[in-house]
XYZ file of C-alpha atoms in Angstrom:
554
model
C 10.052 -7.817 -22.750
C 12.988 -7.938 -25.774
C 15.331 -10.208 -25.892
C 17.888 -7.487 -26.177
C 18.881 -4.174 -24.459
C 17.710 -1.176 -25.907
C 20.371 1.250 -27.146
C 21.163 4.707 -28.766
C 24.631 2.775 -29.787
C 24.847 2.333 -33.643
C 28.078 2.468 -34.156
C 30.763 5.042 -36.040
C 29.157 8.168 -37.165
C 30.499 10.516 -39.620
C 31.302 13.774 -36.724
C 28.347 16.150 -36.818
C 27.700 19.249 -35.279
C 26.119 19.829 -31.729
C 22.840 20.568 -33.184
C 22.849 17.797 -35.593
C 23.547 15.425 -32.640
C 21.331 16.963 -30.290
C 18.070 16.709 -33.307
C 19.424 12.778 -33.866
C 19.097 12.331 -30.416
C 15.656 14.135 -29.725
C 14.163 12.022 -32.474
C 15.468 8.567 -31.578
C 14.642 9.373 -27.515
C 10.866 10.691 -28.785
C 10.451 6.967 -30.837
C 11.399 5.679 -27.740
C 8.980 7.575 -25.918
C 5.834 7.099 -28.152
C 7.044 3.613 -27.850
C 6.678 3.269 -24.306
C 3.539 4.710 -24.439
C 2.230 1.707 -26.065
C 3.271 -0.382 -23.814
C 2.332 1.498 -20.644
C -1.284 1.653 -22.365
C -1.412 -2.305 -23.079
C 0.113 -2.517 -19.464
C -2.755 -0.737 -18.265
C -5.197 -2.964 -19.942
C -7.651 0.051 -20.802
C -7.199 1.981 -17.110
C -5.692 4.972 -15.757
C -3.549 3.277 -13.299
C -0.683 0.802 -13.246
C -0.469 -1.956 -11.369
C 1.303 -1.148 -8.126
C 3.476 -3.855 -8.144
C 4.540 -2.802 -11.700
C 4.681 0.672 -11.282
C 7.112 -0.244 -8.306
C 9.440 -2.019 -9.933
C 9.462 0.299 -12.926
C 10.267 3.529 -10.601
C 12.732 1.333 -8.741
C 14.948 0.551 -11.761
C 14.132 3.930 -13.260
C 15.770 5.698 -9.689
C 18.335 3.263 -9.710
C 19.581 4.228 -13.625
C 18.917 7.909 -13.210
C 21.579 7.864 -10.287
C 23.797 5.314 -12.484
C 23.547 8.679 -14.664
C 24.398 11.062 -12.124
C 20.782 12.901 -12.510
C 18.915 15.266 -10.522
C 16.801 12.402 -8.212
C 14.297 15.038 -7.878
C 13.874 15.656 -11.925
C 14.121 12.440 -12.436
C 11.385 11.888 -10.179
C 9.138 14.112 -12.143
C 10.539 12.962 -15.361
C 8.926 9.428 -14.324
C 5.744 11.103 -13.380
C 5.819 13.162 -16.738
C 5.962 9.963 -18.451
C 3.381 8.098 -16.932
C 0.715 10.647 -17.390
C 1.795 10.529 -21.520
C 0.735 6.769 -21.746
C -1.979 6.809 -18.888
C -4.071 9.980 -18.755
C -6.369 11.208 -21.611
C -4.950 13.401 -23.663
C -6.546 16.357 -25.329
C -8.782 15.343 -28.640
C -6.782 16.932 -31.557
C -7.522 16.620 -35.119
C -5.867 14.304 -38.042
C -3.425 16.113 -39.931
C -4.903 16.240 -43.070
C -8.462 17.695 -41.611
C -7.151 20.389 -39.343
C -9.369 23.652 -38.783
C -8.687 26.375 -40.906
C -9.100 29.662 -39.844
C -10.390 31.455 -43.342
C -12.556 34.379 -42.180
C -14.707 36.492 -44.217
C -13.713 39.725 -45.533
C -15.831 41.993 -45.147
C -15.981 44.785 -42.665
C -16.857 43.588 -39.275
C -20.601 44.557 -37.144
C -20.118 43.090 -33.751
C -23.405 44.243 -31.369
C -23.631 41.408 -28.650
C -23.810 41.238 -24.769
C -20.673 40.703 -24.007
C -18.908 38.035 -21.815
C -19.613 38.363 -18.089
C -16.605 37.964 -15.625
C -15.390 34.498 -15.746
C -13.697 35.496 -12.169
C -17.016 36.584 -10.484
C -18.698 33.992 -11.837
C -16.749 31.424 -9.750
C -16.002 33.730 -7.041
C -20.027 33.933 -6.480
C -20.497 30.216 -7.029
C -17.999 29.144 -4.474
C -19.653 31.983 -2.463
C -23.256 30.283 -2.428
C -22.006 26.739 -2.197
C -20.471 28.369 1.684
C -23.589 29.749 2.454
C -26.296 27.631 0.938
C -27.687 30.958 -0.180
C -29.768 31.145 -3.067
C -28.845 32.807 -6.254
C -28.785 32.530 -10.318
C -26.368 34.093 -12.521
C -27.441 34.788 -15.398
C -24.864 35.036 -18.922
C -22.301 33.582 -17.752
C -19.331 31.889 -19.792
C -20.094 28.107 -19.016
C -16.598 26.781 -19.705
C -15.199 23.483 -18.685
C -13.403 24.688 -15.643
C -16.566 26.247 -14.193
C -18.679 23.254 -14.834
C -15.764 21.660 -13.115
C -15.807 23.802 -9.997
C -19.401 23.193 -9.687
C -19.269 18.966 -9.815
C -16.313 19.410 -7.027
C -18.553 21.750 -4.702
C -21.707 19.583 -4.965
C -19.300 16.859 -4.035
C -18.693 18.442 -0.349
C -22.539 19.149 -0.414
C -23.120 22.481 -2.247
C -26.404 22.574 -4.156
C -25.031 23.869 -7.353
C -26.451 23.642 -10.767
C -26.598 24.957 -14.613
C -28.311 24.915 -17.851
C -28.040 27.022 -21.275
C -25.811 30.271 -19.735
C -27.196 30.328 -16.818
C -25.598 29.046 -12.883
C -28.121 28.241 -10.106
C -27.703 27.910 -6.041
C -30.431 26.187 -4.382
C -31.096 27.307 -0.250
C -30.657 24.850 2.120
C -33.553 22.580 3.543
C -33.335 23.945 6.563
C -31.465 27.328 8.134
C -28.694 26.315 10.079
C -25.578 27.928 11.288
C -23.519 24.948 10.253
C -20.900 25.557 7.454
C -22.627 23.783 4.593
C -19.311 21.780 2.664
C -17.737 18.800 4.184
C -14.281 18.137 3.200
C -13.635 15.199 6.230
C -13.232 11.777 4.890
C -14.026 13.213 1.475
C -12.023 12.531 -1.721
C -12.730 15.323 -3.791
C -11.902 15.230 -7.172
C -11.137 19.126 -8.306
C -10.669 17.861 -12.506
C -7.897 20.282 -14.193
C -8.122 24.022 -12.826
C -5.730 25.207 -10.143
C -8.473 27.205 -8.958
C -10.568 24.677 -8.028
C -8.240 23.311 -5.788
C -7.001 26.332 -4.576
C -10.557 27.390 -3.196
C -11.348 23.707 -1.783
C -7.959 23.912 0.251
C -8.992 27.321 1.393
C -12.575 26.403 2.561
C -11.299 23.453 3.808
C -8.854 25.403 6.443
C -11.427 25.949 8.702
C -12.157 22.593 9.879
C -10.188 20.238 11.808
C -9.769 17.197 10.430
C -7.912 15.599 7.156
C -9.169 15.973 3.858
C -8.066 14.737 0.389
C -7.927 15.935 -3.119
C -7.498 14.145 -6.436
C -7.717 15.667 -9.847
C -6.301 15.330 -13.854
C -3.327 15.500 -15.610
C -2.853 19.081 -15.293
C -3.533 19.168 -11.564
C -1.254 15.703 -10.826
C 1.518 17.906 -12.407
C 0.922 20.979 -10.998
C 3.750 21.834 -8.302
C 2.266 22.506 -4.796
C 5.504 23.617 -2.974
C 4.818 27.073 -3.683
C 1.646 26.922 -0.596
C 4.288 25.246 2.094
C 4.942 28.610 2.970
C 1.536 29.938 3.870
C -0.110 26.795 5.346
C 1.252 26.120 8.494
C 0.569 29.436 9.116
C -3.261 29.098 9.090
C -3.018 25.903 10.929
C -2.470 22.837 8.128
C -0.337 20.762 6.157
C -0.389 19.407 2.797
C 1.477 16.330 2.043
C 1.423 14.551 -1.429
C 0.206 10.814 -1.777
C 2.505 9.839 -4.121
C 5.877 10.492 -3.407
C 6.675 10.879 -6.378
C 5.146 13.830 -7.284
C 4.457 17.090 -6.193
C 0.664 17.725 -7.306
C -2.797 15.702 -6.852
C -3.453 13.096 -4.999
C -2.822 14.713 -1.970
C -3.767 15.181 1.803
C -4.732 18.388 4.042
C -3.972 18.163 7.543
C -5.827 21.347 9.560
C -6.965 22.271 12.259
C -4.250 23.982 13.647
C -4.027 28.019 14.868
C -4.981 29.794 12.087
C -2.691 33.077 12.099
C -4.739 36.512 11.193
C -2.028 37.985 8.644
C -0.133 36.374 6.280
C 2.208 37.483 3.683
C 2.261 36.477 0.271
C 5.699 35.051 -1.473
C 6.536 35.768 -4.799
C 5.950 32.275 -5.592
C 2.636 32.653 -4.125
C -0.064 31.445 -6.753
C -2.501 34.766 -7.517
C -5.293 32.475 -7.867
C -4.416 30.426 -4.579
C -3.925 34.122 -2.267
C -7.841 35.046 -4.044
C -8.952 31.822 -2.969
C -7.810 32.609 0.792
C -9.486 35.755 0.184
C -13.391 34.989 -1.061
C -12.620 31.659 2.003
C -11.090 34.637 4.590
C -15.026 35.409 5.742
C -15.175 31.801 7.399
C -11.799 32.261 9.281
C -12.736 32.923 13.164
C -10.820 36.108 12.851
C -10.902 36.658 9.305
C -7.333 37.158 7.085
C -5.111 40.264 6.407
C -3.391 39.399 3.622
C 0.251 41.417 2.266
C 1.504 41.148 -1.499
C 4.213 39.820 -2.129
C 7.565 42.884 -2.077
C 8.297 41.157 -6.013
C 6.924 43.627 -8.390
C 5.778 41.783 -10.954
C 4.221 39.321 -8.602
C 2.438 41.916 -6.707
C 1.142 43.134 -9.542
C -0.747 40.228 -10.452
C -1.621 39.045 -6.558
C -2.819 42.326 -6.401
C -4.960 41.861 -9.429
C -6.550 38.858 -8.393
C -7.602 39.990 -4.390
C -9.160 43.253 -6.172
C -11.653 40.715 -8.005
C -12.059 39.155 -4.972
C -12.644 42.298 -2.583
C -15.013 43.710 -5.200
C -17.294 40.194 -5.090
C -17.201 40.367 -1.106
C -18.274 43.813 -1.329
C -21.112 42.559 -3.382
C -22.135 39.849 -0.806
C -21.913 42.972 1.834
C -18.858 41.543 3.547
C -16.581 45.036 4.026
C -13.330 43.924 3.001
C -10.938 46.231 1.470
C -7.257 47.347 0.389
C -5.496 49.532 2.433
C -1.643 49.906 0.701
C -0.493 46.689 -0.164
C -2.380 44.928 2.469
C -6.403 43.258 1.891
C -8.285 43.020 4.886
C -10.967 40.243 4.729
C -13.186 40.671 8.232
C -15.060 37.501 9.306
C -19.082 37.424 8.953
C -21.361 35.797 6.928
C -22.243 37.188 3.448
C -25.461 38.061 1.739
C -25.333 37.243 -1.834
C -27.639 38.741 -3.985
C -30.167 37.114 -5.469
C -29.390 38.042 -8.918
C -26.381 39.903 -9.158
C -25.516 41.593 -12.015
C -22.119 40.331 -13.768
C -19.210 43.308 -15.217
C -17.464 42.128 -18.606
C -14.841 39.104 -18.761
C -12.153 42.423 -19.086
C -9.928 39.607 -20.583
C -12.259 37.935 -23.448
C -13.847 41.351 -24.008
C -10.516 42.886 -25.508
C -9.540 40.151 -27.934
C -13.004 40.979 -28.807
C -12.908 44.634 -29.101
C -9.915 43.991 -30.872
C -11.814 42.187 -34.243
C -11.995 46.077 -35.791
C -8.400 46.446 -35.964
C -8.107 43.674 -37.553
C -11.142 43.248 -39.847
C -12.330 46.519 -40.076
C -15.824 47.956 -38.914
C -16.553 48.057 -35.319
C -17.275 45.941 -32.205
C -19.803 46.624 -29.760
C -20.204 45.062 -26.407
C -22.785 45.615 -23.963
C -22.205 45.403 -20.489
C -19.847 46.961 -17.526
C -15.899 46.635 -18.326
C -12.846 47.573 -16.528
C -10.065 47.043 -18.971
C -6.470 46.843 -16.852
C -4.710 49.442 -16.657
C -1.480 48.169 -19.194
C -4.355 47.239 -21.349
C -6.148 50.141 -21.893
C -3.011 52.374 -22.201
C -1.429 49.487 -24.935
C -5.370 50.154 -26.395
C -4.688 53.998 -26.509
C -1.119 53.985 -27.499
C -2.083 52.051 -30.954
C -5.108 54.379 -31.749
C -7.361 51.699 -30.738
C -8.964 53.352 -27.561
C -12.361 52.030 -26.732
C -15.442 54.408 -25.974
C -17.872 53.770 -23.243
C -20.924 54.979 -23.942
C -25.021 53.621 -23.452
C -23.821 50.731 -21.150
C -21.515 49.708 -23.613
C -17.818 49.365 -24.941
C -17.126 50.207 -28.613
C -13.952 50.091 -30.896
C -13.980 51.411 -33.959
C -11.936 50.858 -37.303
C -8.366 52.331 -37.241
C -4.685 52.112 -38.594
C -3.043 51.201 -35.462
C 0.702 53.119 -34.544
C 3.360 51.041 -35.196
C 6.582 50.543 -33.088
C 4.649 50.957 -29.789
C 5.883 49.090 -26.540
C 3.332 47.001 -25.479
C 3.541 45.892 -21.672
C -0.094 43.406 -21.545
C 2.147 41.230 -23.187
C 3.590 40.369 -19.168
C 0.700 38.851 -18.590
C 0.107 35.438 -20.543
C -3.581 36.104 -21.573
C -2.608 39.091 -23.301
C 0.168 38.033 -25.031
C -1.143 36.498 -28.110
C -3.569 39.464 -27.908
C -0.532 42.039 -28.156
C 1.187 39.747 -30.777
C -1.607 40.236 -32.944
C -2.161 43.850 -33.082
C 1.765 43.905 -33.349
C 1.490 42.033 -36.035
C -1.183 44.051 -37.693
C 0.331 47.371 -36.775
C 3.840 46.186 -38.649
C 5.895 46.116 -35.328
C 6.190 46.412 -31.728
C 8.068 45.538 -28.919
C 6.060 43.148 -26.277
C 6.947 42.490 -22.731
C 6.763 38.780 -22.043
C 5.899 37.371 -18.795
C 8.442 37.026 -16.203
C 10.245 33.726 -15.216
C 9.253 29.882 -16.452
C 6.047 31.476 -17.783
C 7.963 33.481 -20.202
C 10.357 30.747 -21.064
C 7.166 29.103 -22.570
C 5.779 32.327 -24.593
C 9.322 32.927 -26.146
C 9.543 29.381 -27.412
C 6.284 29.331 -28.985
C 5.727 32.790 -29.626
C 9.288 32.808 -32.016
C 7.667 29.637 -33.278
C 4.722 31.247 -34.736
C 6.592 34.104 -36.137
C 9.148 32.194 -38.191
C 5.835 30.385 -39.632
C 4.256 33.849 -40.418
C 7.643 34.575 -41.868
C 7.786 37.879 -39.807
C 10.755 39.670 -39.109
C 11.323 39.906 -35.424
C 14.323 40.286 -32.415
C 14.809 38.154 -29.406
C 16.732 40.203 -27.019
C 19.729 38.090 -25.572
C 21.425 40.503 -23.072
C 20.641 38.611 -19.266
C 17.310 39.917 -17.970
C 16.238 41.035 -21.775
C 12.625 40.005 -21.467
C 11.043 41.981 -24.381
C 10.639 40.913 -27.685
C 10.781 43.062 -31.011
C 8.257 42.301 -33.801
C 9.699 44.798 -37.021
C 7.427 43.692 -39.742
C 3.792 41.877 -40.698
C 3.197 38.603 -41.930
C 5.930 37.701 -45.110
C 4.832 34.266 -45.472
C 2.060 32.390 -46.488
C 0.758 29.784 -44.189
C 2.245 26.145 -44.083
C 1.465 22.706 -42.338
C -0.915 22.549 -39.450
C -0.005 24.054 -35.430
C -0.995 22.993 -32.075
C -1.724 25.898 -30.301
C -0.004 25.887 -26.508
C -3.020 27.144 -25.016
C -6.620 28.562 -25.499
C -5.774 32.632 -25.365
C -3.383 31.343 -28.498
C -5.787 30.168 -30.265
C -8.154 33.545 -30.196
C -4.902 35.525 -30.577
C -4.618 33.532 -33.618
C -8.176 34.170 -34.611
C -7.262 37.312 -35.282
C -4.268 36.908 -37.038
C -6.221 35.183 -39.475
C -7.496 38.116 -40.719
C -4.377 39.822 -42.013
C -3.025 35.769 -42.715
C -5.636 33.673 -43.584
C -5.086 30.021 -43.718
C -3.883 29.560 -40.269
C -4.592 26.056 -39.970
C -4.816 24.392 -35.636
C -5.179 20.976 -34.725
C -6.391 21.215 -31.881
C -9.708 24.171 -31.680
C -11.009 22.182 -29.042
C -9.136 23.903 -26.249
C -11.395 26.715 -26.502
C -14.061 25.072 -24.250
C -11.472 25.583 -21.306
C -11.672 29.622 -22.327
C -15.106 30.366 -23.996
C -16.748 27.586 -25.955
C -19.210 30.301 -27.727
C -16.455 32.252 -29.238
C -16.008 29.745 -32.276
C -19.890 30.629 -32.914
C -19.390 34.131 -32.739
C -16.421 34.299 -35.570
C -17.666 31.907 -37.829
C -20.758 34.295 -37.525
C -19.015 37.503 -38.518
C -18.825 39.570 -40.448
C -22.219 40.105 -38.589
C -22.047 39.004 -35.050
C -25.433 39.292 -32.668
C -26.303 37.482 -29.570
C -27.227 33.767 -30.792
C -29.367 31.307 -28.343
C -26.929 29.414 -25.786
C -25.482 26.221 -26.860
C -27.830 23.160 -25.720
C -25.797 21.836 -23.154
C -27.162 19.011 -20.480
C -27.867 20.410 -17.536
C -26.515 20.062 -14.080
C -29.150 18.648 -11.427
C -28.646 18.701 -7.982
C -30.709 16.888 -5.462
C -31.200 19.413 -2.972
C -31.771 16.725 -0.364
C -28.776 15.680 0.893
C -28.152 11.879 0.076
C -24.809 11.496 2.957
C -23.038 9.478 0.424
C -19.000 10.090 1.123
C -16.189 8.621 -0.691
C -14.216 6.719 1.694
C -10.372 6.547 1.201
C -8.154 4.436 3.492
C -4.501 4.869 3.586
């Protein structure tokens, strides 16, 4: 404690301008901040958690002043939560300021020939399918990132028999054949780590049972807002209430066991990832699930995107769902996975790499089935950088791109930095940005980014203006070091690098959320060929059932 009040107050002031005041204020409240983080993390005494008690009377005083203030309760409520997880939970490594990485690539023409990523979204979709069914299988070159590895751990914990080792993911069969459904969510406290996903499919699997279930996680799950499902779960039969009340993510409790209704339709608000994970679950439902987009556009568009991967992995497991209009219909029976099936292309990860020519020069050749989407491939064409399929293989090829194209993969957040890129190679383009708080983020740090590169660029301001204009190439020399908001901006800046070198991240790390191999593969170039897996520990799972449950009383 101080022996005096804390205060902004410091007296008179010579009058400022709004901005000056506002950056005065933003760096005094941040001090504050990083202060309180200390204190929170001697508070904690080395754990996660505060002491109830504390935590308590900390919320208590914090309500009581935000109301004083005439705030939101409801942000403030979050605001507390935000602030918590800043002192409490672990936060991503990132590098000391004066040892960031540099991104300094060779420059020679590149020679890409490897075997390309396989489908980071049927590599989950079949792992969550033979945890269900206790069905053997092994799949074979697939992108071991942390949120896979994490989707595995949480399966095995309701009783899956999961496991991995170099680039490879393993289901063992079951002891015995029985027509009991093999996970166990009752009494359980799962812990699902960071990836909606994960939760998404243990909520869906859990549906079928009655009974209550509960779900812990990390940071990014404890913050991730779960309001957007109140609208679909009572319809299947359930309820999902949060643990602490003062948030609106993980911990949290799943009531089901309710009528399950056989059609639902999807929200815009509806989380793609959480109506897929109804889908590859819909197969346990006694009468199965019809599932309707959403009538948003843009959400449609990428519900729509995310049931076709599941549909297509159902097929696989010769369960005949399909899409009739804007409508999936997921019939109940048992799949039959294959015992090897044989993975299509990450379409995502395979176009930043297909995109190294454009940038470096030379070509890039990737062996395996792709299915760009559609936006994709026609941004692809409409900048001369059209792939060819040919032999079992994608190939791009050297080219001076078109410049002042509009590029619309840019909606999508994954392909954003990858549009940015070639924009910035080409000399200018106009990108679409995603729609809503997701392209609130991209403008900030995407206009970030460019005043670094010192390109010229436009920001529409007109009221529904979500495109933005990129008129020339990189001006600037590269200053100071960046944290890059996410792992797709960190290979979009790979490339960039090759037109700017010097790009210098703090934080490279975040590519083991993405594709932890891809740092090997451009250090390797300008000569890239499949290298030997990573050495990573592998994943054992008993495959005799030890009954051991993590009891949670309320």
């Amino acid at each position: 404690m101080t022996d005096s009040p804390i205060t902004f107050d410091k007296g008179p002031r010579p009058r400022t301008s709004i901005l000056e005041d506002l950056l005065d204020i933003d760096a005094r409240l941040l001090a504050q901040v990083a202060r309180r983080i200390r204190l929170l993390q001697r508070a904690a005494k080395g754990r996660q958690v505060l002491d109830r008690e504390l935590e308590k009377q900390l919320w208590s005083a914090f309500d009581q002043m935000g109301r004083q203030q005439n705030l939101d309760p409801r942000l403030a409520r979050q605001l507390f939560a935000l602030l918590g997880s800043f002192g409490l939970e672990a936060q991503p490594q990132r590098r000391a300021a004066d040892k960031p990485f540099t991104l300094i690539p060779r420059s020679e023409a590149a020679d890409v020939d490897i075997t390309g990523p396989r489908s980071r979204a049927h590599t989950r979709l079949l792992a969550v399918l033979a945890a269900a069914t206790g069905q053997p299988v092994r799949l074979t070159g697939v992108v071991l990132s942390d949120p896979l590895i994490e989707l595995v751990k949480a399966l095995n914990q309701c009783g899956a028999h999961l496991a991995w080792a170099d680039d490879g993911l393993t289901g063992s069969p079951l002891e015995k054949s029985s027509d009991e459904f093999p996970l166990m969510f009752e009494d359980v406290l799962v812990f699902a780590g960071e990836e909606p996903f994960t939760l998404y499919v243990l909520l869906a699997m859990a549906l079928r049972d009655a009974g209550r279930s509960k779900f812990a996680g990390g940071a990014g799950l404890k913050s991730l807002d779960l309001r957007p499902l109140d609208a679909l779960l009572p319809q299947l039969g359930a309820r999902l209430a949060p643990m602490n009340p003062r948030t609106r993510g993980l911990p949290a409790r799943l009531e089901s066991g309710g009528r399950m209704a056989s059609r639902i339709e999807l929200a815009p608000e509806t989380p793609a990832l959480f109506a897929q994970a109804l889908a590859i679950s819909a197969w346990s439902y006694p009468d199965g699930l019809r599932v309707a987009l959403s009538s948003e556009p843009h959400a449609a568009a990428a519900q729509a995107a995310a049931l076709d991967d599941a549909v297509a992995v159902l097929n696989l497991c010769q369960v005949k769902a399909q899409r009739k209009g804007d409508e999936y219909v997921i019939p109940a029976g048992k799949p039959k996975l294959p015992k090897t099936p044989d993975l299509p292309l990450d379409p995502a990860l395979s176009a930043y790499v297909l995109a190294i020519p454009a940038m470096a020069g030379g070509f890039a050749r990737i062996s395996g089935q792709l299915v760009l989407p559609p936006q994709v491939l026609a941004d692809f064409k409409a900048l001369g950088l059209a792939p060819a399929f040919e032999g079992g293989a994608a190939v791009c090829r050297n080219a001076a791109l078109s410049p002042c194209q509009n590029l619309g993969m840019g909606r999508d957040p994954k392909y954003l930095p990858l549009a940015l890129a070639l924009a910035l190679k080409a000399g200018g383009a106009t990108l679409a940005l995603p729609s809503g708080p997701a392209g609130t983020v991209a403008r900030a740090w995407a206009m970030d980014l460019l005043d670094r590169l010192g390109a010229r660029f436009d920001m529409g301001d007109e009221p529904g203006d979500d495109g933005l204009t990129i008129t020339s190439g990189p001006q600037m020399p590269w200053e100071g070091v960046w944290t890059a908001p996410d792992a797709w901006t960190t290979m979009g800046l790979a490339l960039v690098s090759f037109i700017r070198p010097g790009i210098a991240l703090d934080n490279p790390g975040g590519l083991a959320a993405l594709w932890p191999r891809f740092w090997a593969l451009f250090n390797s170039l300008p000569i890239a060929r499949d290298l030997a897996p990573a050495p990573k520990e592998p994943e054992k799972h008993d495959t005799k059932p030890r009954n051991r449950r993590v009891r949670v009383t309320e």
